[in-house]
mmCIF file of C-alpha atoms in Angstrom:
data_model
loop_
_atom_site.group_PDB
_atom_site.id
_atom_site.type_symbol
_atom_site.label_atom_id
_atom_site.label_comp_id
_atom_site.label_asym_id
_atom_site.label_seq_id
_atom_site.Cartn_x
_atom_site.Cartn_y
_atom_site.Cartn_z
ATOM 1 C CA MET X 1384 9.317 -11.727 13.717
ATOM 2 C CA LYS X 1385 6.599 -14.352 13.865
ATOM 3 C CA ILE X 1386 3.088 -13.962 15.205
ATOM 4 C CA LEU X 1387 0.050 -16.115 15.918
ATOM 5 C CA LEU X 1388 -2.985 -15.338 13.803
ATOM 6 C CA LYS X 1389 -5.170 -14.520 16.825
ATOM 7 C CA ASP X 1390 -2.541 -12.058 18.117
ATOM 8 C CA LEU X 1391 -2.208 -10.438 14.696
ATOM 9 C CA LEU X 1392 -5.956 -9.952 14.337
ATOM 10 C CA GLU X 1393 -6.251 -8.586 17.867
ATOM 11 C CA LYS X 1394 -3.435 -6.076 17.307
ATOM 12 C CA ILE X 1395 -4.913 -4.858 14.021
ATOM 13 C CA GLU X 1396 -8.428 -4.612 15.445
ATOM 14 C CA ASN X 1397 -7.180 -2.612 18.454
ATOM 15 C CA GLU X 1398 -4.826 -0.532 16.269
ATOM 16 C CA ASP X 1399 -1.980 -1.749 18.480
ATOM 17 C CA TYR X 1400 0.790 -1.048 15.987
ATOM 18 C CA ILE X 1401 3.215 1.704 15.045
ATOM 19 C CA GLN X 1402 1.522 4.307 12.857
ATOM 20 C CA ASP X 1403 2.883 7.276 10.968
ATOM 21 C CA LEU X 1404 1.506 9.500 8.248
ATOM 22 C CA GLU X 1405 3.493 11.898 6.119
ATOM 23 C CA THR X 1406 1.791 14.206 3.653
ATOM 24 C CA GLU X 1407 3.479 15.849 0.706
ATOM 25 C CA LYS X 1408 2.218 17.913 -2.206
ATOM 26 C CA TYR X 1409 2.828 16.262 -5.549
ATOM 27 C CA SER X 1410 4.388 19.474 -6.864
ATOM 28 C CA ALA X 1411 6.971 19.464 -4.030
ATOM 29 C CA LEU X 1412 7.923 15.805 -4.420
ATOM 30 C CA THR X 1413 11.386 15.226 -5.838
ATOM 31 C CA LYS X 1414 13.297 11.947 -6.096
ATOM 32 C CA SER X 1415 15.545 13.004 -3.219
ATOM 33 C CA LYS X 1416 12.501 13.940 -1.098
ATOM 34 C CA VAL X 1417 10.941 10.531 -1.861
ATOM 35 C CA LYS X 1418 14.191 8.847 -0.833
ATOM 36 C CA THR X 1419 14.324 10.770 2.462
ATOM 37 C CA ILE X 1420 10.698 9.973 3.288
ATOM 38 C CA SER X 1421 11.233 6.315 2.325
ATOM 39 C CA GLN X 1422 14.240 6.028 4.618
ATOM 40 C CA ASN X 1423 12.268 7.500 7.525
ATOM 41 C CA LEU X 1424 9.234 5.244 7.032
ATOM 42 C CA VAL X 1425 11.317 2.089 6.551
ATOM 43 C CA LYS X 1426 13.324 2.917 9.676
ATOM 44 C CA GLN X 1427 10.073 3.025 11.664
ATOM 45 C CA VAL X 1428 8.840 -0.286 10.252
ATOM 46 C CA LEU X 1429 12.115 -2.050 11.015
ATOM 47 C CA ALA X 1430 12.180 -0.606 14.534
ATOM 48 C CA ALA X 1431 8.654 -1.943 15.059
ATOM 49 C CA LEU X 1432 9.682 -5.410 13.869
ATOM 50 C CA LYS X 1433 12.756 -5.330 16.100
ATOM 51 C CA HIS X 1434 10.437 -4.755 19.084
ATOM 52 C CA ASN X 1435 7.924 -7.425 17.956
ATOM 53 C CA SER X 1436 5.376 -4.810 16.914
ATOM 54 C CA LEU X 1437 3.390 -4.366 13.753
ATOM 55 C CA ALA X 1438 3.514 -1.198 11.662
ATOM 56 C CA HIS X 1439 1.422 0.856 9.267
ATOM 57 C CA VAL X 1440 3.230 3.871 7.828
ATOM 58 C CA GLN X 1441 1.975 5.990 4.981
ATOM 59 C CA LEU X 1442 2.932 8.740 2.567
ATOM 60 C CA ASP X 1443 -0.064 10.643 1.235
ATOM 61 C CA VAL X 1444 0.636 12.602 -1.927
ATOM 62 C CA THR X 1445 -1.857 15.401 -2.450
ATOM 63 C CA GLY X 1446 -2.666 17.254 -5.642
ATOM 64 C CA GLN X 1447 -4.553 16.640 -8.846
ATOM 65 C CA ARG X 1448 -4.017 12.869 -8.690
ATOM 66 C CA PRO X 1449 -3.739 12.000 -4.992
ATOM 67 C CA ALA X 1450 -2.226 8.689 -3.930
ATOM 68 C CA SER X 1451 -1.314 6.883 -0.723
ATOM 69 C CA PHE X 1452 1.865 4.817 -0.482
ATOM 70 C CA ILE X 1453 1.749 2.472 2.477
ATOM 71 C CA LEU X 1454 4.032 0.021 4.225
ATOM 72 C CA GLU X 1455 2.323 -2.547 6.424
ATOM 73 C CA THR X 1456 3.634 -5.553 8.261
ATOM 74 C CA ASN X 1457 1.429 -8.584 7.839
ATOM 75 C CA VAL X 1458 1.472 -12.347 7.274
ATOM 76 C CA VAL X 1459 -0.361 -12.135 3.919
ATOM 77 C CA ASN X 1460 -0.765 -9.552 1.188
ATOM 78 C CA LEU X 1461 -3.976 -8.034 2.500
ATOM 79 C CA PRO X 1462 -4.306 -4.494 3.819
ATOM 80 C CA TYR X 1463 -5.239 -3.946 7.453
ATOM 81 C CA ALA X 1464 -8.616 -2.697 6.222
ATOM 82 C CA ASN X 1465 -9.378 -6.321 5.247
ATOM 83 C CA TYR X 1466 -7.881 -7.919 8.355
ATOM 84 C CA LYS X 1467 -10.967 -10.052 9.045
ATOM 85 C CA LYS X 1468 -10.245 -12.025 5.847
ATOM 86 C CA ILE X 1469 -6.668 -12.957 6.848
ATOM 87 C CA GLY X 1470 -7.886 -16.148 8.545
ATOM 88 C CA ASN X 1471 -9.183 -17.373 5.171
ATOM 89 C CA PHE X 1472 -5.604 -17.549 3.864
ATOM 90 C CA VAL X 1473 -3.444 -18.806 6.735
ATOM 91 C CA SER X 1474 -3.414 -21.444 9.457
ATOM 92 C CA ALA X 1475 -4.247 -20.361 12.989
ATOM 93 C CA ASP X 1476 -2.157 -23.036 14.714
ATOM 94 C CA GLU X 1477 1.439 -21.883 14.394
ATOM 95 C CA PRO X 1478 3.342 -18.581 14.483
ATOM 96 C CA LEU X 1479 3.564 -17.019 11.022
ATOM 97 C CA PRO X 1480 6.417 -14.946 9.604
ATOM 98 C CA VAL X 1481 5.666 -11.239 9.325
ATOM 99 C CA LYS X 1482 6.599 -9.549 6.053
ATOM 100 C CA ILE X 1483 6.590 -5.970 4.846
ATOM 101 C CA TYR X 1484 4.042 -5.145 2.156
ATOM 102 C CA PHE X 1485 3.955 -2.113 -0.119
ATOM 103 C CA GLU X 1486 0.492 -0.815 -1.005
ATOM 104 C CA VAL X 1487 -0.753 1.921 -3.290
ATOM 105 C CA SER X 1488 -4.226 3.378 -3.006
ATOM 106 C CA SER X 1489 -5.301 5.759 -5.759
ATOM 107 C CA GLU X 1490 -8.151 6.306 -8.186
ATOM 108 C CA TYR X 1491 -5.482 6.469 -10.895
ATOM 109 C CA ILE X 1492 -3.414 3.332 -10.277
ATOM 110 C CA ASN X 1493 -5.701 0.712 -11.855
ATOM 111 C CA ALA X 1494 -9.360 -0.249 -12.143
ATOM 112 C CA SER X 1495 -9.442 -1.601 -8.576
ATOM 113 C CA LYS X 1496 -7.814 1.605 -7.241
ATOM 114 C CA PHE X 1497 -5.434 -0.547 -5.179
ATOM 115 C CA TRP X 1498 -2.147 -2.370 -5.655
ATOM 116 C CA ILE X 1499 -0.074 -4.478 -3.225
ATOM 117 C CA GLU X 1500 3.171 -6.453 -3.303
ATOM 118 C CA GLU X 1501 5.615 -7.948 -0.839
ATOM 119 C CA LEU X 1502 8.484 -5.544 -0.250
ATOM 120 C CA ALA X 1503 10.581 -7.629 2.146
ATOM 121 C CA GLY X 1504 10.452 -10.946 3.950
ATOM 122 C CA VAL X 1505 11.718 -11.743 7.417
ATOM 123 C CA ASP X 1506 15.150 -12.766 6.166
ATOM 124 C CA ASP X 1507 15.959 -9.685 4.081
ATOM 125 C CA LEU X 1508 15.631 -6.714 6.427
ATOM 126 C CA ASN X 1509 18.494 -4.561 5.139
ATOM 127 C CA GLU X 1510 17.295 -1.013 5.818
ATOM 128 C CA GLU X 1511 19.136 0.638 2.936
ATOM 129 C CA ILE X 1512 18.044 -1.923 0.341
ATOM 130 C CA ILE X 1513 14.403 -1.805 1.490
ATOM 131 C CA ALA X 1514 14.348 2.017 1.580
ATOM 132 C CA ASP X 1515 15.874 2.241 -1.911
ATOM 133 C CA HIS X 1516 13.390 -0.295 -3.276
ATOM 134 C CA PHE X 1517 10.496 1.512 -1.554
ATOM 135 C CA ALA X 1518 11.605 4.849 -3.054
ATOM 136 C CA ASP X 1519 11.946 3.282 -6.518
ATOM 137 C CA LEU X 1520 8.458 1.778 -6.265
ATOM 138 C CA ILE X 1521 6.949 5.094 -5.147
ATOM 139 C CA ASN X 1522 8.564 6.902 -8.069
ATOM 140 C CA GLN X 1523 7.423 4.187 -10.493
ATOM 141 C CA LYS X 1524 3.863 4.232 -9.151
ATOM 142 C CA LEU X 1525 3.769 8.047 -9.321
ATOM 143 C CA VAL X 1526 4.493 7.739 -13.049
ATOM 144 C CA ASP X 1527 1.832 5.020 -13.382
ATOM 145 C CA ASP X 1528 -0.603 7.261 -11.466
ATOM 146 C CA ARG X 1529 0.147 10.241 -13.700
ATOM 147 C CA ASN X 1530 -0.229 8.196 -16.916
ATOM 148 C CA TYR X 1531 -3.324 6.206 -15.935
ATOM 149 C CA VAL X 1532 -6.385 6.668 -18.095
ATOM 150 C CA LYS X 1533 -9.631 5.633 -16.448
ATOM 151 C CA PRO X 1534 -11.653 3.195 -18.543
ATOM 152 C CA GLU X 1535 -14.978 4.476 -19.754
ATOM 153 C CA LYS X 1536 -17.960 3.119 -17.881
ATOM 154 C CA THR X 1537 -19.867 0.503 -19.833
ATOM 155 C CA VAL X 1538 -23.161 2.286 -19.198
ATOM 156 C CA SER X 1539 -21.813 5.431 -20.855
ATOM 157 C CA ALA X 1540 -20.502 3.428 -23.769
ATOM 158 C CA LYS X 1541 -23.936 1.827 -24.300
ATOM 159 C CA LYS X 1542 -25.679 5.208 -24.154
ATOM 160 C CA THR X 1543 -23.220 6.636 -26.670
ATOM 161 C CA LYS X 1544 -23.891 3.720 -29.041
ATOM 162 C CA GLU X 1545 -27.643 4.154 -28.622
ATOM 163 C CA LYS X 1546 -27.428 7.913 -29.344
ATOM 164 C CA THR X 1547 -25.323 7.230 -32.423
ATOM 165 C CA LYS X 1548 -27.842 4.660 -33.716
ATOM 166 C CA LYS X 1549 -30.784 7.030 -33.160
ATOM 167 C CA LYS X 1550 -29.046 9.841 -35.078
ATOM 168 C CA SER X 1551 -28.357 7.580 -38.090
#
């Protein structure tokens, strides 16, 4: 699928795209459950592309360390939330290829609380391969989420140093 920039921006602004949200408790999430959810979400994205539509599908994992795993179709690696910036990265004159991007939003993924990468281009839309890769990435990012240690704030570090100096 290819799309003109003005059409892409209009569709995103008007939320004229396929949307789905699945929610799962972290404690109930198994690798087989992740695979099943991944297959369902990828199927929806590919169906949208087949019908020249955009898609935003999401798995929200709830629990102690909540995270959102998102698939979006776009022409650049920017989330729909930042759609107004897309024009800064691409030409408006010709139709652009739509790709599938994998996004993670979590307080425990990295300092920016967000991560994105291209999952599939327009030429590699094999449903099984994409779903397997999506499931693998979710499982990997769940481990990253679980193991993430937030950096200490610099203000706190300065205060701690000051308190230590005063006590000496």
